[in-house]
mmCIF file of C-alpha atoms and ligand atoms in Angstrom:
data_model
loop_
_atom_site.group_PDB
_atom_site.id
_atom_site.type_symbol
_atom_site.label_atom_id
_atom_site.label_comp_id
_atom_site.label_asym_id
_atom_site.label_seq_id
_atom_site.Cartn_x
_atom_site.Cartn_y
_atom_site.Cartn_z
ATOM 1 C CA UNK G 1 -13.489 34.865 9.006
ATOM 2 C CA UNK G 2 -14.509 32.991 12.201
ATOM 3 C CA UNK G 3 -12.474 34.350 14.943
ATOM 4 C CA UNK G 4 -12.646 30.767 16.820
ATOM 5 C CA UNK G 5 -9.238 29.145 16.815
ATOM 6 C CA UNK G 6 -7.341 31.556 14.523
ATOM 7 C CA UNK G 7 -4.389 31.255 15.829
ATOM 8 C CA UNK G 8 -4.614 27.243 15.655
ATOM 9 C CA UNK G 9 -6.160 27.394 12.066
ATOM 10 C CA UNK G 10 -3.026 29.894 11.109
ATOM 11 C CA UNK G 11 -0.422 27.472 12.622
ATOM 12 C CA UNK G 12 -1.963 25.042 10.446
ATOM 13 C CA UNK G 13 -1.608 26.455 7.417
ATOM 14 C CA UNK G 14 1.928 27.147 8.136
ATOM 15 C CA UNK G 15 2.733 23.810 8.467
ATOM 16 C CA UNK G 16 0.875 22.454 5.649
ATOM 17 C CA UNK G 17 3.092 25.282 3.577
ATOM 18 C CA UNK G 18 6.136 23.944 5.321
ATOM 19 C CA UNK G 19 5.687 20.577 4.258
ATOM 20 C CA UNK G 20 5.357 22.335 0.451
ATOM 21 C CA UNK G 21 2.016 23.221 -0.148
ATOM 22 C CA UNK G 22 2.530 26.771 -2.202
ATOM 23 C CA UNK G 23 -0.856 27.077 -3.554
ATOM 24 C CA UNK G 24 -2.004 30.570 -1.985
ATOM 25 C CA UNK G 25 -5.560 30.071 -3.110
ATOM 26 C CA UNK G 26 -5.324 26.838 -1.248
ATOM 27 C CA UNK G 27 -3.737 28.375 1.600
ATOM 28 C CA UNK G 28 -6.603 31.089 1.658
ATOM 29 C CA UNK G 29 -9.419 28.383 1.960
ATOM 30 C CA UNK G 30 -7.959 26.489 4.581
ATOM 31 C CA UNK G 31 -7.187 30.047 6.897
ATOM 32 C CA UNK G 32 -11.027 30.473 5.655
ATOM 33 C CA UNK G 33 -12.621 27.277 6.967
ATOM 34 C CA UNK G 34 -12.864 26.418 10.848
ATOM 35 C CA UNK G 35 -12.061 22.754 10.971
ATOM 36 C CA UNK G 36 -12.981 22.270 14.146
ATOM 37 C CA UNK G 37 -16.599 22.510 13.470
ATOM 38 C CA UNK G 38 -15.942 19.483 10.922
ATOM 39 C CA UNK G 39 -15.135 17.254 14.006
ATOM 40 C CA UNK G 40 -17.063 15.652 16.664
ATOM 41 C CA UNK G 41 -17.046 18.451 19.703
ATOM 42 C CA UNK G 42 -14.871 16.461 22.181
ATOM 43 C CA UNK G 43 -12.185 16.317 19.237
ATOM 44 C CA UNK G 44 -12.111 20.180 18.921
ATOM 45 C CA UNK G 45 -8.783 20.588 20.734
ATOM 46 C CA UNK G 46 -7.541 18.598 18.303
ATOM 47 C CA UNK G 47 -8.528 19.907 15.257
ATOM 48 C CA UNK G 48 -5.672 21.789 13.703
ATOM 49 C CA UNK G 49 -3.031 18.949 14.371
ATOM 50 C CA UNK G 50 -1.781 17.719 11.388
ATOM 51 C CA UNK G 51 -3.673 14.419 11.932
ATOM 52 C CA UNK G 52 -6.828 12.533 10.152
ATOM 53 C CA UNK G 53 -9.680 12.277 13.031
ATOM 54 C CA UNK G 54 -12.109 10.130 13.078
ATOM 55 C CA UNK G 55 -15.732 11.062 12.405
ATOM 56 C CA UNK G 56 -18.117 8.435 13.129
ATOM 57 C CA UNK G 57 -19.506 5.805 11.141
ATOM 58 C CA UNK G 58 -15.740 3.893 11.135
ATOM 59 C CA UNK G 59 -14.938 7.503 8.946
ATOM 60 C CA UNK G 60 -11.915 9.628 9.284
ATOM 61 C CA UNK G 61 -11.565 13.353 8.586
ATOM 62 C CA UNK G 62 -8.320 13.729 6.131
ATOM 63 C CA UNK G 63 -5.353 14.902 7.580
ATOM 64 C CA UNK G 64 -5.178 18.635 6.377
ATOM 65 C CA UNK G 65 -1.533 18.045 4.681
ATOM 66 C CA UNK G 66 -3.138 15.797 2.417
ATOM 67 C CA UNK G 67 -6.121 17.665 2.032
ATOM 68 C CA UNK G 68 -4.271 20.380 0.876
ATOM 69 C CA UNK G 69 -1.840 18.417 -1.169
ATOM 70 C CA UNK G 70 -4.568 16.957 -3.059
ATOM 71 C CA UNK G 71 -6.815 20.381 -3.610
ATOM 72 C CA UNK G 72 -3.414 21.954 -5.383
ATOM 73 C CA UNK G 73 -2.436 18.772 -7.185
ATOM 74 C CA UNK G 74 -6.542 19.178 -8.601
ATOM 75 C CA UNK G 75 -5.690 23.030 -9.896
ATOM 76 C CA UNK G 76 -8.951 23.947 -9.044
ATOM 77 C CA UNK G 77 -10.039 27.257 -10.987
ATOM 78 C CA UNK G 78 -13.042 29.947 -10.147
ATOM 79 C CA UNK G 79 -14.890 28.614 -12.827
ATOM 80 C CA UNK G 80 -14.933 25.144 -12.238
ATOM 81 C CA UNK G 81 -17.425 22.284 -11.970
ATOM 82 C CA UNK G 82 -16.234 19.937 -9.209
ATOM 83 C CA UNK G 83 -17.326 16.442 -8.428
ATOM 84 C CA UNK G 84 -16.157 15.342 -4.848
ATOM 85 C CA UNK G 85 -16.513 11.506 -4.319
ATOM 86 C CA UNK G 86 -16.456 10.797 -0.218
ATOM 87 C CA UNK G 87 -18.303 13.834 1.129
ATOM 88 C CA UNK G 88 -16.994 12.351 4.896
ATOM 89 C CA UNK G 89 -17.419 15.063 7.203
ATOM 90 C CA UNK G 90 -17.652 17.755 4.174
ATOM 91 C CA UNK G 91 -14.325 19.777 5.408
ATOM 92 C CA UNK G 92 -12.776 18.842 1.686
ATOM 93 C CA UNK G 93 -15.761 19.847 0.353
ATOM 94 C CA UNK G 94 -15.859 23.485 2.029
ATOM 95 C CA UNK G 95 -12.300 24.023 0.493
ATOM 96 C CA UNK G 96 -13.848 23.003 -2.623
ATOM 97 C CA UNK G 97 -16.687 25.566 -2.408
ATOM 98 C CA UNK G 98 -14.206 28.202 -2.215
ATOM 99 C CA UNK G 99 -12.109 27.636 -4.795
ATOM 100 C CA UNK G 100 -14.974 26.607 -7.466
ATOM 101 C CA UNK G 101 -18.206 27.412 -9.385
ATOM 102 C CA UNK G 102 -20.216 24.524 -8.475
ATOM 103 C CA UNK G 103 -19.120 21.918 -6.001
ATOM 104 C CA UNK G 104 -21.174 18.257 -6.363
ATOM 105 C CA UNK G 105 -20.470 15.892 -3.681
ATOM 106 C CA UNK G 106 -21.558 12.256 -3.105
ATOM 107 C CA UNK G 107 -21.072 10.026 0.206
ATOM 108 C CA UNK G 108 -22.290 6.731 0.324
ATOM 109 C CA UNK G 109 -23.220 6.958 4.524
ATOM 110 C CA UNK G 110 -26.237 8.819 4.492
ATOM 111 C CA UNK G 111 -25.541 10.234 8.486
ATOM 112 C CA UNK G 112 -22.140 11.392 7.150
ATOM 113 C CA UNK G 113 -24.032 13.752 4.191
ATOM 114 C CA UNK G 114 -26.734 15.061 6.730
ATOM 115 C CA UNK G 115 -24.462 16.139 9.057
ATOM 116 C CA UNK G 116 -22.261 17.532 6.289
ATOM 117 C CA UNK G 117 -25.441 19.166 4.329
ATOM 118 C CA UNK G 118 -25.750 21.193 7.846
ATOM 119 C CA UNK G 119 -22.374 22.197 8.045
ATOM 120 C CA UNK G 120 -22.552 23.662 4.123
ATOM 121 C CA UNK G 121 -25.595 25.493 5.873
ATOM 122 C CA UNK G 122 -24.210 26.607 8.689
ATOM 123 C CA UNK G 123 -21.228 28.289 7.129
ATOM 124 C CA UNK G 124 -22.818 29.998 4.111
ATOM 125 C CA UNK G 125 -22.004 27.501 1.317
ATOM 126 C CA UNK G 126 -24.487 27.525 -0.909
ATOM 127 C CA UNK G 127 -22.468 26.657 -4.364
ATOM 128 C CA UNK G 128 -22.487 22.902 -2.670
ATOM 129 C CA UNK G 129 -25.068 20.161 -3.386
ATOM 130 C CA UNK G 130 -24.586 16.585 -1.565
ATOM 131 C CA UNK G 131 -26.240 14.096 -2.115
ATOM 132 C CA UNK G 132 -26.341 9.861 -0.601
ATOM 133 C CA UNK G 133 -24.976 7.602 -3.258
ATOM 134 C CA UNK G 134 -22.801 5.583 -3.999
ATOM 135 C CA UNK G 135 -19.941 7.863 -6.174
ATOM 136 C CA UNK G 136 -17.867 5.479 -8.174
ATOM 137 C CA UNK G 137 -21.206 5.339 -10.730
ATOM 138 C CA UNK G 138 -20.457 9.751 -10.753
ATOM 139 C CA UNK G 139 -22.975 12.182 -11.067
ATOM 140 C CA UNK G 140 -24.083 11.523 -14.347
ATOM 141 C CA UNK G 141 -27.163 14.630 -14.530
ATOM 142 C CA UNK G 142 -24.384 16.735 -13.647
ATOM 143 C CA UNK G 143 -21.647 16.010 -16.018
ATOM 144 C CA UNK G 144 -19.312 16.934 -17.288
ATOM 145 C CA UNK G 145 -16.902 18.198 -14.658
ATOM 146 C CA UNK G 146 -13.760 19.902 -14.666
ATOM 147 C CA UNK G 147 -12.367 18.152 -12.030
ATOM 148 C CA UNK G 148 -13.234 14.979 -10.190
ATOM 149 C CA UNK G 149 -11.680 14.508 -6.206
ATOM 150 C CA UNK G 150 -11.994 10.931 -4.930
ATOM 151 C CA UNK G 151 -11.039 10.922 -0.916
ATOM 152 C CA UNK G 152 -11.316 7.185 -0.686
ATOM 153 C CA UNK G 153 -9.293 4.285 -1.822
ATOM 154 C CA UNK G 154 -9.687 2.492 -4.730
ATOM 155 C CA UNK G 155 -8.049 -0.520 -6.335
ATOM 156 C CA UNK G 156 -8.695 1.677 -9.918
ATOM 157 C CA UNK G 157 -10.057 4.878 -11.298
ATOM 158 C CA UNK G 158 -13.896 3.895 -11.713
ATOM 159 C CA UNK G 159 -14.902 3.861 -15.606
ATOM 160 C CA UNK G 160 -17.846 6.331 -14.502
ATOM 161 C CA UNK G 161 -15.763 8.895 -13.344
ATOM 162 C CA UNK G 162 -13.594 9.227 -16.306
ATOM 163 C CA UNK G 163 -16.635 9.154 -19.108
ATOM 164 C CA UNK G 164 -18.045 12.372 -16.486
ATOM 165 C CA UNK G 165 -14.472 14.061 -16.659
ATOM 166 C CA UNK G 166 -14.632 16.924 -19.198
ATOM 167 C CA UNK G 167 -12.012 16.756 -22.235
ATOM 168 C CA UNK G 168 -8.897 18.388 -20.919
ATOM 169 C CA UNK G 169 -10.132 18.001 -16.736
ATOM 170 C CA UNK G 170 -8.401 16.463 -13.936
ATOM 171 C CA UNK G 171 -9.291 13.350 -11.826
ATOM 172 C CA UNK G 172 -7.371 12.869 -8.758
ATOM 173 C CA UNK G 173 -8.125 9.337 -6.949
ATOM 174 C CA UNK G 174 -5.790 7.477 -4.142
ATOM 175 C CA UNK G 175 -5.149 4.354 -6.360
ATOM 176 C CA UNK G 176 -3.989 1.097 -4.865
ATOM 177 C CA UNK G 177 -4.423 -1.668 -2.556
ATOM 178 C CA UNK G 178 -6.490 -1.406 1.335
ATOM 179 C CA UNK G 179 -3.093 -0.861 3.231
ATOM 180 C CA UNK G 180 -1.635 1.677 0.982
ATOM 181 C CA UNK G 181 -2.547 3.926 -1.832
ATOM 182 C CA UNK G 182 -1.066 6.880 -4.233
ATOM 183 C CA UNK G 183 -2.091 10.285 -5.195
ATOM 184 C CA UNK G 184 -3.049 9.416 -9.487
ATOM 185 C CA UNK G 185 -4.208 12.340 -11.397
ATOM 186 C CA UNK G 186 -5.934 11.365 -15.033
ATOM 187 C CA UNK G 187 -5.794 14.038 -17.473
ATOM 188 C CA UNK G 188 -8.897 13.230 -20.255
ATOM 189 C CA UNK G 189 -7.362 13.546 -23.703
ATOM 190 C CA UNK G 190 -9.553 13.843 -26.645
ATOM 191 C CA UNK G 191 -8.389 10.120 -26.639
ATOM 192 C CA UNK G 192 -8.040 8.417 -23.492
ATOM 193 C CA UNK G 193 -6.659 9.484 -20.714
ATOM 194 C CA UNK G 194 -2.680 10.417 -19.961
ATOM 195 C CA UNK G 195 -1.943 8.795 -16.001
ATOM 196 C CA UNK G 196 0.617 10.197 -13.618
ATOM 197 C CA UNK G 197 1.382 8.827 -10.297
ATOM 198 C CA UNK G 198 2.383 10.434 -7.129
ATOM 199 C CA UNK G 199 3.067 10.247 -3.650
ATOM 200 C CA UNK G 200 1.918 7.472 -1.213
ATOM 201 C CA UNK G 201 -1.073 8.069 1.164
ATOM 202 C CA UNK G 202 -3.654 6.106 2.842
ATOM 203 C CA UNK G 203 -7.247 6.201 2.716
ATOM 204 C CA UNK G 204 -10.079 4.478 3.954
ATOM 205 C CA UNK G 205 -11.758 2.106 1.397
ATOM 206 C CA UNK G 206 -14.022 3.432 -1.482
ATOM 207 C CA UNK G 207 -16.846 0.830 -1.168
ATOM 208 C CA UNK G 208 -19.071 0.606 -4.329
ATOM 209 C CA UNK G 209 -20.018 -1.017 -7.653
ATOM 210 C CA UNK G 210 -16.856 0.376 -9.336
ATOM 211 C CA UNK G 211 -14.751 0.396 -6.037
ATOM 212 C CA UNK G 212 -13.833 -1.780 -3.086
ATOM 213 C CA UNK G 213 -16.758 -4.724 -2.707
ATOM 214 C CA UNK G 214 -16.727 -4.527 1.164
ATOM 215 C CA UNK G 215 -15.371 -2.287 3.832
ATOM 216 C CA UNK G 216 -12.898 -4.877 5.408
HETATM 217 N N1 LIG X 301 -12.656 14.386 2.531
HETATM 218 C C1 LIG X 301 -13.402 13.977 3.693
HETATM 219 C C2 LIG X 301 -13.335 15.006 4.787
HETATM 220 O O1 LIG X 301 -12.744 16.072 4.564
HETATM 221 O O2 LIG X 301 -13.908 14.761 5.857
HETATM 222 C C3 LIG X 301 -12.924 12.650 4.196
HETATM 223 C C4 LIG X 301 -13.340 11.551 3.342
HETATM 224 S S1 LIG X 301 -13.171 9.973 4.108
HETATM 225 C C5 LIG X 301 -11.449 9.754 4.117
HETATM 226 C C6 LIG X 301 -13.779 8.949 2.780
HETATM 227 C C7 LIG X 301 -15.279 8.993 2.640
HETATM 228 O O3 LIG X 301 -15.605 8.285 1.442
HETATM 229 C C8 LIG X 301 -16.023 8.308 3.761
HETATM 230 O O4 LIG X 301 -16.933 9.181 4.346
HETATM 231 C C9 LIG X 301 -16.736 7.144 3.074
HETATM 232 O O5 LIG X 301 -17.994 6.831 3.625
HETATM 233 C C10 LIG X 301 -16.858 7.678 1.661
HETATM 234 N N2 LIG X 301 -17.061 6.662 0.620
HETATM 235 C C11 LIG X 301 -16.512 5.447 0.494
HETATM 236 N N3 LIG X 301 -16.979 4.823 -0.609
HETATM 237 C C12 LIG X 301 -17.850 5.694 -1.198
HETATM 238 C C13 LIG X 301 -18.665 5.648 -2.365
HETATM 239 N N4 LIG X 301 -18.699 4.587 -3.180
HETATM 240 N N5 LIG X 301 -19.425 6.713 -2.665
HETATM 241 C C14 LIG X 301 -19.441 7.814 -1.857
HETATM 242 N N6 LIG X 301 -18.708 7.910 -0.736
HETATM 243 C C15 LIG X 301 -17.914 6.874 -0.413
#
């Protein structure tokens, strides 16, 4: 455990549970992982506030509610192959790690993976590969997962994705327009896929041949 901003990290997590996030595997990971070395260093202070950040490259750092929202909505088990679309700073990714088997993440900004590649490093994560791509075509040498995360916004699940999802895994992707999106988790059937649709959030845009065309 890194001893740097416990106490923060702690008060975090408490909040995040207040606001209904019961998940104690969840919980673990995100007392485990030191979000402030996920943000740029004059941001540290601000780290543990229940806030997205931004992270460079017009990127943003979820908000840990959502992050942790989203990790327990995905049911994430020790065995799992994960697919994480929108590596961003890689925090989502490190909770990943820790909760999975195998953790495969794509971002499209190639500064954004580097710096998140170094992070994996730094802290000891070695079940995580990133690579620079763009994600809504998946991982396809990789598949099938168990679960797929998308932390972008897109106007619909990309077709990719769900052909990589294994029979009976979870994809959760913020579905909607650019303002305004919410949490939809596809279960794959043996035949199609069963849809449910959740709370509102809001995401910056996944940009890509199955996504969003441009940024803006
Ligand atoms: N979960 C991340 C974290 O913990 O820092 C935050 C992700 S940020 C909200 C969304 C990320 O998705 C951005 O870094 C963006 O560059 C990336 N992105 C957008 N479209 C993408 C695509 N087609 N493929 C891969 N990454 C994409």
């Amino acid at each position: 455990m890194n001893p740097e901003f416990t106490y923060q990290r702690d008060r975090m997590v408490r909040l995040v549970e207040a606001r209904g996030v019961r998940d104690a595997r969840v919980l673990e990971a995100m007392r485990a992982i030191p979000r402030h070395q996920f943000v740029p260093e004059h941001m540290r202070a601000q780290a543990y506030s229940d806030h997205a950040l931004p992270i460079g490259s017009n990127q943003t750092i979820s908000q840990p509610y959502v992050v942790a929202r989203m990790t327990e909505l995905l049911k994430v088990e020790a065995g799992h192959s994960v697919l994480e679309v929108g590596t961003g700073s890689g925090y989502q990714t490190a909770i990943l790690s820790k909760l999975s088997k195998r953790v495969f993440s794509l971002e499209r900004i190639s500064d954004l993976a580097h710096q998140a590649i170094d992070r994996m490093r730094q802290l000891g994560l070695e079940n995580v590969k990133i690579q620079t791509f763009d994600g809504t075509v998946g991982w396809s040498d990789m598949a099938p997962f168990d679960r797929i995360l998308v932390t972008a916004g897109a106007p619909k699940a990309p077709q990719p994705l769900i052909e990589q999802l294994r029979v009976g895994g979870l994809l959760l992707i913020p579905e909607g327009g650019r303002q305004e999106q919410r949490l939809v988790v596809y279960r794959k059937l043996r035949h199609g896929v069963r849809r449910s649709v959740g709370e509102p959030v809001m995401f910056v845009p996944l940009v890509g041949r199955h996504g969003w065309e441009k940024e803006q």
